[in-house]
mmCIF file of C-alpha atoms in Angstrom:
data_model
loop_
_atom_site.group_PDB
_atom_site.id
_atom_site.type_symbol
_atom_site.label_atom_id
_atom_site.label_comp_id
_atom_site.label_asym_id
_atom_site.label_seq_id
_atom_site.Cartn_x
_atom_site.Cartn_y
_atom_site.Cartn_z
ATOM 1 C CA UNK P 1 -0.407 -0.126 -0.116
ATOM 2 C CA UNK P 2 1.859 3.135 -1.242
ATOM 3 C CA UNK P 3 1.464 5.691 1.884
ATOM 4 C CA UNK P 4 2.002 10.017 2.107
ATOM 5 C CA UNK P 5 5.107 11.053 1.628
ATOM 6 C CA UNK P 6 7.422 8.307 -0.551
ATOM 7 C CA UNK P 7 9.192 10.573 -2.390
ATOM 8 C CA UNK P 8 10.898 9.908 -5.969
ATOM 9 C CA UNK P 9 12.467 6.311 -6.228
ATOM 10 C CA UNK P 10 16.006 5.877 -6.255
ATOM 11 C CA UNK P 11 16.181 8.644 -3.822
ATOM 12 C CA UNK P 12 16.339 12.203 -4.134
ATOM 13 C CA UNK P 13 19.166 13.761 -6.375
ATOM 14 C CA UNK P 14 21.035 16.979 -4.712
ATOM 15 C CA UNK P 15 22.494 16.470 -2.206
ATOM 16 C CA UNK P 16 18.718 16.992 0.213
ATOM 17 C CA UNK P 17 18.195 18.654 3.573
ATOM 18 C CA UNK P 18 15.862 16.107 6.134
ATOM 19 C CA UNK P 19 12.433 15.619 5.345
ATOM 20 C CA UNK P 20 10.409 15.839 7.653
ATOM 21 C CA UNK P 21 8.049 12.542 8.509
ATOM 22 C CA UNK P 22 4.479 12.597 7.704
ATOM 23 C CA UNK P 23 2.315 13.431 10.981
ATOM 24 C CA UNK P 24 -0.493 10.762 12.015
ATOM 25 C CA UNK P 25 -3.361 11.428 10.148
ATOM 26 C CA UNK P 26 -1.940 11.063 6.951
ATOM 27 C CA UNK P 27 -0.791 7.933 7.466
ATOM 28 C CA UNK P 28 -4.517 7.344 9.281
ATOM 29 C CA UNK P 29 -6.138 8.955 6.425
ATOM 30 C CA UNK P 30 -4.607 6.522 3.260
ATOM 31 C CA UNK P 31 -6.213 4.011 5.574
ATOM 32 C CA UNK P 32 -9.246 4.623 5.697
ATOM 33 C CA UNK P 33 -9.212 6.545 2.057
ATOM 34 C CA UNK P 34 -7.629 2.302 0.708
ATOM 35 C CA UNK P 35 -10.716 0.439 3.099
ATOM 36 C CA UNK P 36 -13.207 2.599 1.912
ATOM 37 C CA UNK P 37 -12.381 2.126 -1.192
ATOM 38 C CA UNK P 38 -12.176 -1.680 -1.179
ATOM 39 C CA UNK P 39 -15.329 -2.157 0.106
ATOM 40 C CA UNK P 40 -17.039 -0.204 -2.184
ATOM 41 C CA UNK P 41 -15.265 -2.693 -4.266
ATOM 42 C CA UNK P 42 -16.791 -5.967 -2.634
ATOM 43 C CA UNK P 43 -12.916 -6.300 -2.200
ATOM 44 C CA UNK P 44 -12.702 -5.382 1.540
ATOM 45 C CA UNK P 45 -11.551 -9.072 2.664
ATOM 46 C CA UNK P 46 -8.659 -8.652 -0.100
ATOM 47 C CA UNK P 47 -7.553 -5.417 1.615
ATOM 48 C CA UNK P 48 -7.273 -7.492 4.514
ATOM 49 C CA UNK P 49 -4.373 -9.309 3.250
ATOM 50 C CA UNK P 50 -2.288 -6.307 3.019
ATOM 51 C CA UNK P 51 0.678 -6.768 5.591
ATOM 52 C CA UNK P 52 1.943 -2.972 4.912
ATOM 53 C CA UNK P 53 2.137 0.979 4.279
ATOM 54 C CA UNK P 54 4.561 2.716 1.978
ATOM 55 C CA UNK P 55 6.080 5.801 4.747
ATOM 56 C CA UNK P 56 9.022 8.095 4.100
ATOM 57 C CA UNK P 57 10.150 7.776 7.850
ATOM 58 C CA UNK P 58 12.543 10.795 7.557
ATOM 59 C CA UNK P 59 15.337 9.896 6.328
ATOM 60 C CA UNK P 60 17.018 9.546 2.502
ATOM 61 C CA UNK P 61 19.465 10.628 0.678
ATOM 62 C CA UNK P 62 20.934 12.526 -2.293
ATOM 63 C CA UNK P 63 24.087 12.277 -4.137
ATOM 64 C CA UNK P 64 26.289 14.018 -2.096
ATOM 65 C CA UNK P 65 24.758 12.724 1.915
ATOM 66 C CA UNK P 66 22.549 10.730 3.856
ATOM 67 C CA UNK P 67 19.201 12.030 5.983
ATOM 68 C CA UNK P 68 20.161 9.136 9.300
ATOM 69 C CA UNK P 69 16.541 8.427 11.130
ATOM 70 C CA UNK P 70 15.619 10.430 13.708
ATOM 71 C CA UNK P 71 13.049 7.964 15.804
ATOM 72 C CA UNK P 72 12.140 11.190 18.224
ATOM 73 C CA UNK P 73 11.234 13.132 15.062
ATOM 74 C CA UNK P 74 8.872 10.056 13.920
ATOM 75 C CA UNK P 75 7.344 9.207 17.245
ATOM 76 C CA UNK P 76 4.285 11.034 15.773
ATOM 77 C CA UNK P 77 3.948 8.385 13.147
ATOM 78 C CA UNK P 78 4.857 5.271 14.784
ATOM 79 C CA UNK P 79 1.890 5.934 16.862
ATOM 80 C CA UNK P 80 -0.165 4.310 14.050
ATOM 81 C CA UNK P 81 1.098 0.963 13.883
ATOM 82 C CA UNK P 82 -0.496 1.163 17.747
ATOM 83 C CA UNK P 83 -4.261 1.350 16.684
ATOM 84 C CA UNK P 84 -3.406 -1.454 13.282
ATOM 85 C CA UNK P 85 -1.306 -3.984 15.104
ATOM 86 C CA UNK P 86 -2.018 -6.013 11.344
ATOM 87 C CA UNK P 87 -0.081 -3.714 9.742
ATOM 88 C CA UNK P 88 3.866 -2.492 9.606
ATOM 89 C CA UNK P 89 5.125 -0.340 7.770
ATOM 90 C CA UNK P 90 7.643 0.349 4.740
ATOM 91 C CA UNK P 91 10.580 2.665 5.514
ATOM 92 C CA UNK P 92 11.195 4.924 2.132
ATOM 93 C CA UNK P 93 15.319 4.711 1.074
ATOM 94 C CA UNK P 94 16.905 3.347 3.366
ATOM 95 C CA UNK P 95 19.974 2.808 1.668
ATOM 96 C CA UNK P 96 23.114 4.301 3.460
ATOM 97 C CA UNK P 97 21.616 4.397 6.801
ATOM 98 C CA UNK P 98 23.935 2.039 8.753
ATOM 99 C CA UNK P 99 23.074 -0.766 11.601
ATOM 100 C CA UNK P 100 22.526 1.895 14.959
ATOM 101 C CA UNK P 101 19.360 3.680 12.767
ATOM 102 C CA UNK P 102 18.514 0.758 10.713
ATOM 103 C CA UNK P 103 17.842 -1.537 13.909
ATOM 104 C CA UNK P 104 15.931 1.851 15.344
ATOM 105 C CA UNK P 105 13.628 1.648 12.245
ATOM 106 C CA UNK P 106 13.368 -1.975 12.742
ATOM 107 C CA UNK P 107 13.232 -1.287 16.050
ATOM 108 C CA UNK P 108 9.689 1.663 15.836
ATOM 109 C CA UNK P 109 7.738 -0.185 13.367
ATOM 110 C CA UNK P 110 9.639 0.100 10.106
ATOM 111 C CA UNK P 111 9.750 -3.104 9.634
ATOM 112 C CA UNK P 112 10.035 -3.612 6.054
ATOM 113 C CA UNK P 113 13.323 -1.471 5.184
ATOM 114 C CA UNK P 114 13.781 -0.576 1.341
ATOM 115 C CA UNK P 115 17.030 -1.159 -0.491
ATOM 116 C CA UNK P 116 18.480 -0.426 -4.060
ATOM 117 C CA UNK P 117 21.034 2.496 -4.847
ATOM 118 C CA UNK P 118 23.190 1.051 -2.078
ATOM 119 C CA UNK P 119 24.054 -2.386 -3.728
ATOM 120 C CA UNK P 120 25.013 -1.209 -7.365
ATOM 121 C CA UNK P 121 26.673 1.699 -4.763
ATOM 122 C CA UNK P 122 29.248 -0.200 -3.050
ATOM 123 C CA UNK P 123 29.517 -3.202 -6.434
ATOM 124 C CA UNK P 124 30.909 -0.377 -8.138
ATOM 125 C CA UNK P 125 32.846 0.120 -5.019
ATOM 126 C CA UNK P 126 34.486 -2.936 -5.869
ATOM 127 C CA UNK P 127 34.706 -2.940 -8.829
ATOM 128 C CA UNK P 128 36.719 -0.485 -8.983
ATOM 129 C CA UNK P 129 38.817 -1.520 -5.919
ATOM 130 C CA UNK P 130 39.554 -4.528 -8.431
ATOM 131 C CA UNK P 131 40.607 -1.932 -10.864
ATOM 132 C CA UNK P 132 43.015 -0.143 -9.126
ATOM 133 C CA UNK P 133 44.250 -3.114 -8.256
ATOM 134 C CA UNK P 134 44.519 -4.921 -11.381
ATOM 135 C CA UNK P 135 46.214 -1.501 -12.264
ATOM 136 C CA UNK P 136 48.860 -1.365 -10.076
ATOM 137 C CA UNK P 137 49.695 -4.154 -10.662
ATOM 138 C CA UNK P 138 50.003 -5.491 -13.851
ATOM 139 C CA UNK P 139 51.860 -3.632 -15.863
ATOM 140 C CA UNK P 140 49.891 -4.720 -19.328
ATOM 141 C CA UNK P 141 46.549 -3.812 -17.547
ATOM 142 C CA UNK P 142 46.018 -0.171 -17.895
ATOM 143 C CA UNK P 143 45.434 2.862 -16.125
ATOM 144 C CA UNK P 144 42.235 2.093 -14.908
ATOM 145 C CA UNK P 145 40.608 0.411 -18.246
ATOM 146 C CA UNK P 146 37.635 -0.142 -16.205
ATOM 147 C CA UNK P 147 36.927 3.709 -14.460
ATOM 148 C CA UNK P 148 37.882 5.206 -18.587
ATOM 149 C CA UNK P 149 35.813 2.688 -20.096
ATOM 150 C CA UNK P 150 32.986 3.396 -17.644
ATOM 151 C CA UNK P 151 33.644 7.514 -18.371
ATOM 152 C CA UNK P 152 33.295 7.524 -22.202
ATOM 153 C CA UNK P 153 30.519 5.708 -21.968
ATOM 154 C CA UNK P 154 28.112 8.268 -20.249
ATOM 155 C CA UNK P 155 29.246 10.537 -22.253
ATOM 156 C CA UNK P 156 28.476 8.910 -24.481
ATOM 157 C CA UNK P 157 24.918 8.733 -24.105
ATOM 158 C CA UNK P 158 24.276 10.383 -20.936
ATOM 159 C CA UNK P 159 20.213 10.233 -20.982
ATOM 160 C CA UNK P 160 20.444 8.193 -17.951
ATOM 161 C CA UNK P 161 22.421 10.360 -16.024
ATOM 162 C CA UNK P 162 22.368 13.986 -17.458
ATOM 163 C CA UNK P 163 19.676 15.741 -15.302
ATOM 164 C CA UNK P 164 20.467 14.436 -11.830
ATOM 165 C CA UNK P 165 23.741 15.601 -11.986
ATOM 166 C CA UNK P 166 24.738 19.372 -11.774
ATOM 167 C CA UNK P 167 27.872 21.079 -11.025
ATOM 168 C CA UNK P 168 30.468 22.598 -13.152
ATOM 169 C CA UNK P 169 32.191 19.146 -15.222
ATOM 170 C CA UNK P 170 34.974 18.155 -12.854
ATOM 171 C CA UNK P 171 31.538 17.718 -10.749
ATOM 172 C CA UNK P 172 29.817 15.782 -12.726
ATOM 173 C CA UNK P 173 32.577 13.660 -13.047
ATOM 174 C CA UNK P 174 33.169 13.606 -10.259
ATOM 175 C CA UNK P 175 28.429 12.344 -9.115
ATOM 176 C CA UNK P 176 29.281 10.321 -12.539
ATOM 177 C CA UNK P 177 31.555 7.365 -10.917
ATOM 178 C CA UNK P 178 30.859 8.389 -7.109
ATOM 179 C CA UNK P 179 26.913 9.863 -7.187
ATOM 180 C CA UNK P 180 24.833 8.055 -3.871
ATOM 181 C CA UNK P 181 21.859 7.893 -6.600
ATOM 182 C CA UNK P 182 24.983 6.098 -8.743
ATOM 183 C CA UNK P 183 23.652 6.822 -11.782
ATOM 184 C CA UNK P 184 26.272 3.834 -13.083
ATOM 185 C CA UNK P 185 24.133 1.340 -12.212
ATOM 186 C CA UNK P 186 22.250 1.403 -15.746
ATOM 187 C CA UNK P 187 25.188 1.259 -17.500
ATOM 188 C CA UNK P 188 26.116 -1.481 -16.542
ATOM 189 C CA UNK P 189 24.359 -4.023 -19.133
ATOM 190 C CA UNK P 190 25.981 -1.987 -22.017
ATOM 191 C CA UNK P 191 28.092 -4.314 -24.496
ATOM 192 C CA UNK P 192 31.426 -2.036 -23.990
ATOM 193 C CA UNK P 193 30.885 -2.034 -20.224
ATOM 194 C CA UNK P 194 30.455 -6.653 -19.858
ATOM 195 C CA UNK P 195 33.845 -6.222 -21.945
ATOM 196 C CA UNK P 196 35.870 -4.029 -19.632
ATOM 197 C CA UNK P 197 34.311 -6.701 -16.292
ATOM 198 C CA UNK P 198 35.259 -9.151 -18.618
ATOM 199 C CA UNK P 199 38.844 -8.252 -18.449
ATOM 200 C CA UNK P 200 39.354 -7.309 -15.861
ATOM 201 C CA UNK P 201 37.954 -10.026 -14.596
ATOM 202 C CA UNK P 202 40.279 -12.387 -16.805
ATOM 203 C CA UNK P 203 43.635 -10.587 -15.734
ATOM 204 C CA UNK P 204 43.198 -10.872 -11.693
ATOM 205 C CA UNK P 205 41.271 -14.399 -11.875
ATOM 206 C CA UNK P 206 43.824 -16.367 -10.445
ATOM 207 C CA UNK P 207 46.500 -14.181 -8.896
ATOM 208 C CA UNK P 208 47.479 -14.047 -5.541
ATOM 209 C CA UNK P 209 47.010 -9.920 -4.510
ATOM 210 C CA UNK P 210 49.518 -9.049 -1.598
ATOM 211 C CA UNK P 211 48.079 -8.184 1.911
ATOM 212 C CA UNK P 212 49.239 -5.035 1.606
ATOM 213 C CA UNK P 213 47.593 -3.567 -1.480
ATOM 214 C CA UNK P 214 44.071 -5.101 -0.724
ATOM 215 C CA UNK P 215 44.019 -2.033 2.364
ATOM 216 C CA UNK P 216 45.372 0.150 0.044
ATOM 217 C CA UNK P 217 42.069 -0.406 -2.418
ATOM 218 C CA UNK P 218 39.734 -3.025 -0.142
ATOM 219 C CA UNK P 219 40.380 -1.818 3.301
ATOM 220 C CA UNK P 220 38.219 -4.867 5.749
ATOM 221 C CA UNK P 221 39.285 -7.902 2.646
ATOM 222 C CA UNK P 222 42.260 -9.119 3.716
ATOM 223 C CA UNK P 223 40.902 -13.199 3.672
ATOM 224 C CA UNK P 224 41.482 -12.096 -0.325
ATOM 225 C CA UNK P 225 44.778 -11.798 0.390
ATOM 226 C CA UNK P 226 47.976 -13.993 -0.268
ATOM 227 C CA UNK P 227 45.674 -16.428 -2.258
ATOM 228 C CA UNK P 228 44.380 -17.877 -6.324
ATOM 229 C CA UNK P 229 42.028 -14.399 -6.406
ATOM 230 C CA UNK P 230 38.182 -15.139 -7.466
ATOM 231 C CA UNK P 231 36.771 -12.350 -8.648
ATOM 232 C CA UNK P 232 33.275 -12.471 -8.167
ATOM 233 C CA UNK P 233 33.875 -14.051 -4.590
ATOM 234 C CA UNK P 234 34.816 -10.186 -4.140
ATOM 235 C CA UNK P 235 31.914 -8.523 -5.451
ATOM 236 C CA UNK P 236 29.786 -11.077 -3.726
ATOM 237 C CA UNK P 237 31.513 -10.572 -0.571
ATOM 238 C CA UNK P 238 30.947 -7.275 -0.985
ATOM 239 C CA UNK P 239 26.979 -7.044 -1.530
ATOM 240 C CA UNK P 240 26.828 -9.816 1.543
ATOM 241 C CA UNK P 241 28.407 -6.907 3.861
ATOM 242 C CA UNK P 242 25.731 -4.680 3.178
ATOM 243 C CA UNK P 243 23.486 -6.649 3.467
ATOM 244 C CA UNK P 244 24.452 -7.720 6.121
ATOM 245 C CA UNK P 245 23.879 -4.741 7.497
ATOM 246 C CA UNK P 246 19.784 -5.203 6.579
ATOM 247 C CA UNK P 247 19.529 -8.434 7.709
ATOM 248 C CA UNK P 248 21.602 -8.155 11.839
ATOM 249 C CA UNK P 249 19.047 -4.999 11.731
ATOM 250 C CA UNK P 250 16.135 -7.057 11.417
ATOM 251 C CA UNK P 251 16.941 -9.701 13.468
ATOM 252 C CA UNK P 252 17.271 -7.400 16.091
#
């Protein structure tokens, strides 16, 4: 069920300020309207199977910043669940919140956590780290060819990022690769991107990466050092490390 204050898909675009959570009257009205419409259509029993309402609990992220959850600002919204014991809230745009805010969200009844760009962001992060490792380790690999291939691709086809990134040429270049809204995610399936990733994976497959180089470009990944590398394992590990924060929040 869509609720009040739901922001655009994929997060806001520029640097953002904290959005106020809707007053408790707004979700009440949303629930009441849905019940009335479903009852009028003879589908009241179907609505009884609804488990969640999408709301904006005051969290958000832009291209450059993250607004963390402040539970004291959302207590009025959370109080609605005491009147609706069959419902939970789905918290929109919980990307990049981190362990403590996610745990507080779940504890306050926002039991469904929406995450998207954070996962593609950390996938890009791991790919770029491997690109740096290969550049430093292998003289014939080149100077960050994956990043260069993605830059050329995005400049050639700017439709998925141009309206979302502001600033001068240098800042737009930075955002193309490192924005929290992660518009680069729309380019990974392009043949040029797939070829660059395949070349990176082939270059590092089976290589032994020295521990200092892992520390330099992949902090927290020391267990991959000094043994034959499987680059795909690194990518999966990085995604799982991010997802673990959400799983842990939902278990606590």
